[in-house]
Coordinates of C-alpha atoms and ligand atoms in Angstrom, one line a residue:
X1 CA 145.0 87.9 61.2
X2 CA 144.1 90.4 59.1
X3 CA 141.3 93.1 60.3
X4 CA 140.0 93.0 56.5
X5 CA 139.2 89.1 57.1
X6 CA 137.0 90.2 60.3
X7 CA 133.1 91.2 59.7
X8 CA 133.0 94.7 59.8
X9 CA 129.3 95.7 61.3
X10 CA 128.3 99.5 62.2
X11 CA 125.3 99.4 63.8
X12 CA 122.5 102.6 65.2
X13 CA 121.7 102.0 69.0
X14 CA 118.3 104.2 68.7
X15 CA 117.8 103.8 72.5
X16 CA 114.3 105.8 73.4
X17 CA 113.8 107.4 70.4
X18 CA 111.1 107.4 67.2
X19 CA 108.1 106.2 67.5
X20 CA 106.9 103.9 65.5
X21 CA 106.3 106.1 61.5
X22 CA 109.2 108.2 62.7
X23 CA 111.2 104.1 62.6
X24 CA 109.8 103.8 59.1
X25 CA 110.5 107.4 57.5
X26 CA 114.0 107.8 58.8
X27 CA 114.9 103.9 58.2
X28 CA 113.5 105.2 54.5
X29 CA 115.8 107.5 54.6
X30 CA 118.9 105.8 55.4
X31 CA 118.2 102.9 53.1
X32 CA 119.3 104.6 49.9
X33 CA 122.6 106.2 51.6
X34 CA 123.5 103.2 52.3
X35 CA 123.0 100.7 49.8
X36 CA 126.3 100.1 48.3
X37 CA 128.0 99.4 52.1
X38 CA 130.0 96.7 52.2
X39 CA 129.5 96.3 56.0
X40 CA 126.8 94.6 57.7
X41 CA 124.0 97.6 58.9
X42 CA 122.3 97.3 61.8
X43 CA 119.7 99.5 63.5
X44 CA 118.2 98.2 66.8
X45 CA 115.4 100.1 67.6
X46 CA 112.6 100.0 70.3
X47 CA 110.6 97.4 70.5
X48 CA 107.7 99.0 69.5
X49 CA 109.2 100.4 66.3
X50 CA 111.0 96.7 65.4
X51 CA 107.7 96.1 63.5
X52 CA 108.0 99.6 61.2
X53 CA 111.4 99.6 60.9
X54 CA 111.8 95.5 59.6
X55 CA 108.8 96.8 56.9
X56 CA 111.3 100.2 55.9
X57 CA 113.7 97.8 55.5
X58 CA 112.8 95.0 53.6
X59 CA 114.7 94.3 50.8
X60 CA 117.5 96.8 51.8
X61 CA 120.9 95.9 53.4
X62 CA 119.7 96.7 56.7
X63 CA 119.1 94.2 59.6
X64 CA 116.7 95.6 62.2
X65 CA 117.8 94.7 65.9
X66 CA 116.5 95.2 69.5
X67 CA 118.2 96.9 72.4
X68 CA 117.5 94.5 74.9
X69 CA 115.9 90.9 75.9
X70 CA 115.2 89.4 79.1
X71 CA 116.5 85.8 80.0
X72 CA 113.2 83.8 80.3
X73 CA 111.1 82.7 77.3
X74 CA 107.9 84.1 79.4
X75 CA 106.6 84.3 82.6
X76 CA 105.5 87.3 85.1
X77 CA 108.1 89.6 84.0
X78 CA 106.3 92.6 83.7
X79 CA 107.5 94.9 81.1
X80 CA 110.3 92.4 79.7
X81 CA 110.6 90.9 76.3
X82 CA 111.9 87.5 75.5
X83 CA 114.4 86.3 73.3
X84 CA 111.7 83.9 71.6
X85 CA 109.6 87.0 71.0
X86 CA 112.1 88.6 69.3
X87 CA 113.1 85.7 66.8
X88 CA 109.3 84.9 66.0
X89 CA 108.9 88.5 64.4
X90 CA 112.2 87.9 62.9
X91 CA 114.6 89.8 64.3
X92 CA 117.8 88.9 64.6
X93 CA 120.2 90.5 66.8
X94 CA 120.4 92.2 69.8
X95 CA 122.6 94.6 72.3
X96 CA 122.8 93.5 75.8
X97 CA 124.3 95.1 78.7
X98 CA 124.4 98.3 77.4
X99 CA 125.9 101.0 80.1
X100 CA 122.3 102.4 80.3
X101 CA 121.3 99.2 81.3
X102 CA 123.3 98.8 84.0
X103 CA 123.7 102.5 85.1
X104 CA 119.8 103.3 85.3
X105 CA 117.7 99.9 85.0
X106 CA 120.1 97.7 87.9
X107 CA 122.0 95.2 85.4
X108 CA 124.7 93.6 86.6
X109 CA 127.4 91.2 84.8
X110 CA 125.1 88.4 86.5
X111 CA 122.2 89.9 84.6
X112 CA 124.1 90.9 81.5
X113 CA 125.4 86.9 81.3
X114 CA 121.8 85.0 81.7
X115 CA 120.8 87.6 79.0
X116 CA 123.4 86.8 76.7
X117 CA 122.8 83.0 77.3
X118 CA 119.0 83.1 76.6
X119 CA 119.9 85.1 73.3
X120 CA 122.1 82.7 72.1
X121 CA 119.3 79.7 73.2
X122 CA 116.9 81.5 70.9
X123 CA 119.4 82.0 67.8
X124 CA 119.9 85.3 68.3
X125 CA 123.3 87.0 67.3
X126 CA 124.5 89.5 70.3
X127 CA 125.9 92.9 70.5
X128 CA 127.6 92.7 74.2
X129 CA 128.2 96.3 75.7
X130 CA 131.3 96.4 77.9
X131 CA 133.1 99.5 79.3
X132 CA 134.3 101.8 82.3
X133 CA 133.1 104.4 83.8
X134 CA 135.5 107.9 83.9
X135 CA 136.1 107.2 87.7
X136 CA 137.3 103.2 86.8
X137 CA 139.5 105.1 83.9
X138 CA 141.0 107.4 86.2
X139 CA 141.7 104.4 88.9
X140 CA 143.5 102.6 86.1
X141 CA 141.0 99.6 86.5
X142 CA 140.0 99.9 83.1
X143 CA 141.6 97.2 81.3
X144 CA 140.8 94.7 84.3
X145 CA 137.6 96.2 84.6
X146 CA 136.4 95.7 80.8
X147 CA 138.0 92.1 80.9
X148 CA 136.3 91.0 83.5
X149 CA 132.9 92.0 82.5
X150 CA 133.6 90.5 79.3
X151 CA 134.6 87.2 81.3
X152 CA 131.6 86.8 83.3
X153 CA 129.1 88.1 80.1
X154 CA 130.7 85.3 78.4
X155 CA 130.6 82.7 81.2
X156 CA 129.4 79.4 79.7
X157 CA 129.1 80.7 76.0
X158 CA 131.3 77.9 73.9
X159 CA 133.3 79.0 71.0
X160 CA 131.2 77.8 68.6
X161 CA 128.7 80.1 69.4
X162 CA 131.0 83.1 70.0
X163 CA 130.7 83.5 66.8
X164 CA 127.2 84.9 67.2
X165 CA 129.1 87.5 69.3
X166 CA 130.1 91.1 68.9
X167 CA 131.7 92.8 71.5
X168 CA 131.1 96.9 71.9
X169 CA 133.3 98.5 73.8
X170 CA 131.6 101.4 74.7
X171 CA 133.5 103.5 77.6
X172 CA 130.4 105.4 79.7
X173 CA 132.7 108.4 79.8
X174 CA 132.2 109.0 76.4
X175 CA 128.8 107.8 75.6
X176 CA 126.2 111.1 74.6
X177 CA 128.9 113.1 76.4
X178 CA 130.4 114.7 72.8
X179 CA 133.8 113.1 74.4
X180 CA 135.1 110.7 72.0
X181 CA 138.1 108.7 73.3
X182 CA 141.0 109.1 71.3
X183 CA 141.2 106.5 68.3
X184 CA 144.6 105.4 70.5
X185 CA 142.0 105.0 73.7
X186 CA 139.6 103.0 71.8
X187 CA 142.1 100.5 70.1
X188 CA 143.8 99.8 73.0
X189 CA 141.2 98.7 75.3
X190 CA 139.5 96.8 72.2
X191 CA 143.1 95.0 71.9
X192 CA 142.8 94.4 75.4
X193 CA 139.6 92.5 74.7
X194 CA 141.1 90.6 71.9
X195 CA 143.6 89.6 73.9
X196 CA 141.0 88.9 76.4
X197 CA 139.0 86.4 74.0
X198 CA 142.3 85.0 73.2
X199 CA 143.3 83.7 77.0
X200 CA 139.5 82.3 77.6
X201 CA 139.1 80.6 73.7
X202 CA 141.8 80.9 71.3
X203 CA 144.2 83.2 69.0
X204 CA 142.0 81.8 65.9
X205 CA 138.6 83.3 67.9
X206 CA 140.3 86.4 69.1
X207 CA 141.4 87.0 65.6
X208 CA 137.7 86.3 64.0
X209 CA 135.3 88.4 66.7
X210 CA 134.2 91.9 65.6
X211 CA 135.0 94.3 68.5
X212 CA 133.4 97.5 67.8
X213 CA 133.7 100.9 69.3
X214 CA 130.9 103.3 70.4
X215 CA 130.5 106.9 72.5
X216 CA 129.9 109.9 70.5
X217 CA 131.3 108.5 67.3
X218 CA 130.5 110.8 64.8
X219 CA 130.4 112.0 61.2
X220 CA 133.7 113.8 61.8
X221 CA 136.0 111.3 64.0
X222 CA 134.2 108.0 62.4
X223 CA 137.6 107.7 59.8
X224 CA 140.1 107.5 62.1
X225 CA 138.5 105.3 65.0
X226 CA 137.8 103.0 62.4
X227 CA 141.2 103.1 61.0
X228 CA 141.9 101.4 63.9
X229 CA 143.8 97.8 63.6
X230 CA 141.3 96.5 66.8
X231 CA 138.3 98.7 65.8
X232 CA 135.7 96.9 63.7
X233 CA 132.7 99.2 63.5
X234 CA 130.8 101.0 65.8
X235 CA 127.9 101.1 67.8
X236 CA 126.6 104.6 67.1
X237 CA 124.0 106.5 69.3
X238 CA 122.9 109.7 68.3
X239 CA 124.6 110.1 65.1
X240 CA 122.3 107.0 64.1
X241 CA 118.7 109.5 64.0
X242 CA 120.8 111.6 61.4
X243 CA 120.9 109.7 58.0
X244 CA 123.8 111.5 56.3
X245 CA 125.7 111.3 59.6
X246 CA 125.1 107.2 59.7
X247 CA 125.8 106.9 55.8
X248 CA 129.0 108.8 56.8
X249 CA 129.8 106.3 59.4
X250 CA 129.5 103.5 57.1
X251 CA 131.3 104.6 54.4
X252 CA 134.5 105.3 56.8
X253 CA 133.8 101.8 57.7
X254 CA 134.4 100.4 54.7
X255 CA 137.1 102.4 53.9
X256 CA 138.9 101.7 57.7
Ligands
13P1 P1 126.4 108.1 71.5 O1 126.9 107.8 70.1 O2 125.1 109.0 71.5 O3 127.4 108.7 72.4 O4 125.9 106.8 72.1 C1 126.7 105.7 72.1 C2 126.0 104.5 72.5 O5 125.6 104.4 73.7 C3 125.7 103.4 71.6 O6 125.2 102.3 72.2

């Protein structure tokens, strides 16, 4: 199939920054540089900005996400937010599983898997973050590594609603580290995915799920990552706070 047929989506993965009229004046920013994208344009934000930022962009091209959601609708969860919270403000997407998540806050594929199930419950669309760590790399493990987290985040999700997935493949090597993998690195362990979504469902779902790359993509190497046959956007961290940087981003998206 070909990559032009697949939906293309660059999305901003604010992690802990902006507060809440920092959301709103650099959303404001970006809205204008990025108007005539023809990519889907996401920016998931903290939770406390979700508000700010969804005002900023109304009416723009820009869906506002979140960067988490836990995987009960409530309960004593102290410090969680539920999936159902996040669709009754209106929000539509959101990451799970992202490295930081697992390396810092204790998630696990276990974790990462009710997440994405109680996302999907609630309607939402998920970004699912996969990806090895430089030690896994230099073991070799990296393609079984990144299928098989992708294998148990996907455990019981039907093909039907894979279609509310995007996979990031994110290695942790390269995330905030300045260390890009090359655009060879990148594709082949996002082919590996494919390939990956092609044993568990089928060639016509492997060929239709956006598989997007993300660590220190950047202004400069954005073009060629996303030149990439396997490489359908990005999943951009702190190139996402610099609006010309972003807009830069998106337009070699839509030129990839
Ligand atoms: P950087 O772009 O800052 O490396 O972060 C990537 C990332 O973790 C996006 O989720």
């Amino acid at each position: 199939m070909n990559k032009a047929l697949r939906k293309v989506v660059i999305a901003g993965n604010w992690k802990m920054n902006k507060t809440p009229a920092e959301a709103k004046e650099l959303i404001a920013a970006i809205a204008p540089l990025v108007k005539d994208a023809d990519c889907e344009v996401v920016a998931c934000t903290p939770f406390v900005d979700l508000t700010s930022a969804q005002e900023a962009a109304a009416g723009t091209n820009i869906q506002i996400g979140a960067e988490n959601c836990h995987w009960e609708v409530s309960g004593a969860y102290t410090g969680e937010i539920s999936a159902q919270m996040l669709t009754s403000m209106g929000v539509n997407i959101v990451i799970i599983g992202h490295s930081e998540r697992r390396q810092y806050f204790g998630e696990t594929d276990v974790t990462v898997q009710k997440r994405v199930r109680a996302a999907l419950d609630a309607g939402l669309t998920v970004i699912l973050c996969v990806g090895e760590t430089l030690e896994q790399r230099e073991q070799g493990i990296t393609s079984e590594l990144v299928a098989m987290q992708t294998k148990i985040a996907l455990g019981g999700v039907t093909e039907e609603e894979l279609k509310r997935i995007i996979i990031a493949y994110e290695p942790v090597w390269a995330i905030g580290t300045g260390k890009t993998a090359t655009a060879e690195q990148a594709n082949e362990v996002c082919h590996t995915i494919r390939e990956c979504i092609a044993s568990v469902y089928s060639q016509a779902a492997a060929d239709g799920i956006t598989i997007q790359y993300g660590g220190s993509m950047n202004a400069g190497n954005a073009a060629e990552l996303l030149a990439q046959p396997d490489v359908d956007g990005g999943l951009i961290g702190g190139a996402s706070l610099k609006p010309n940087d972003f807009a830069t981003i998106v337009k070699a998206a839509t030129e990839g």
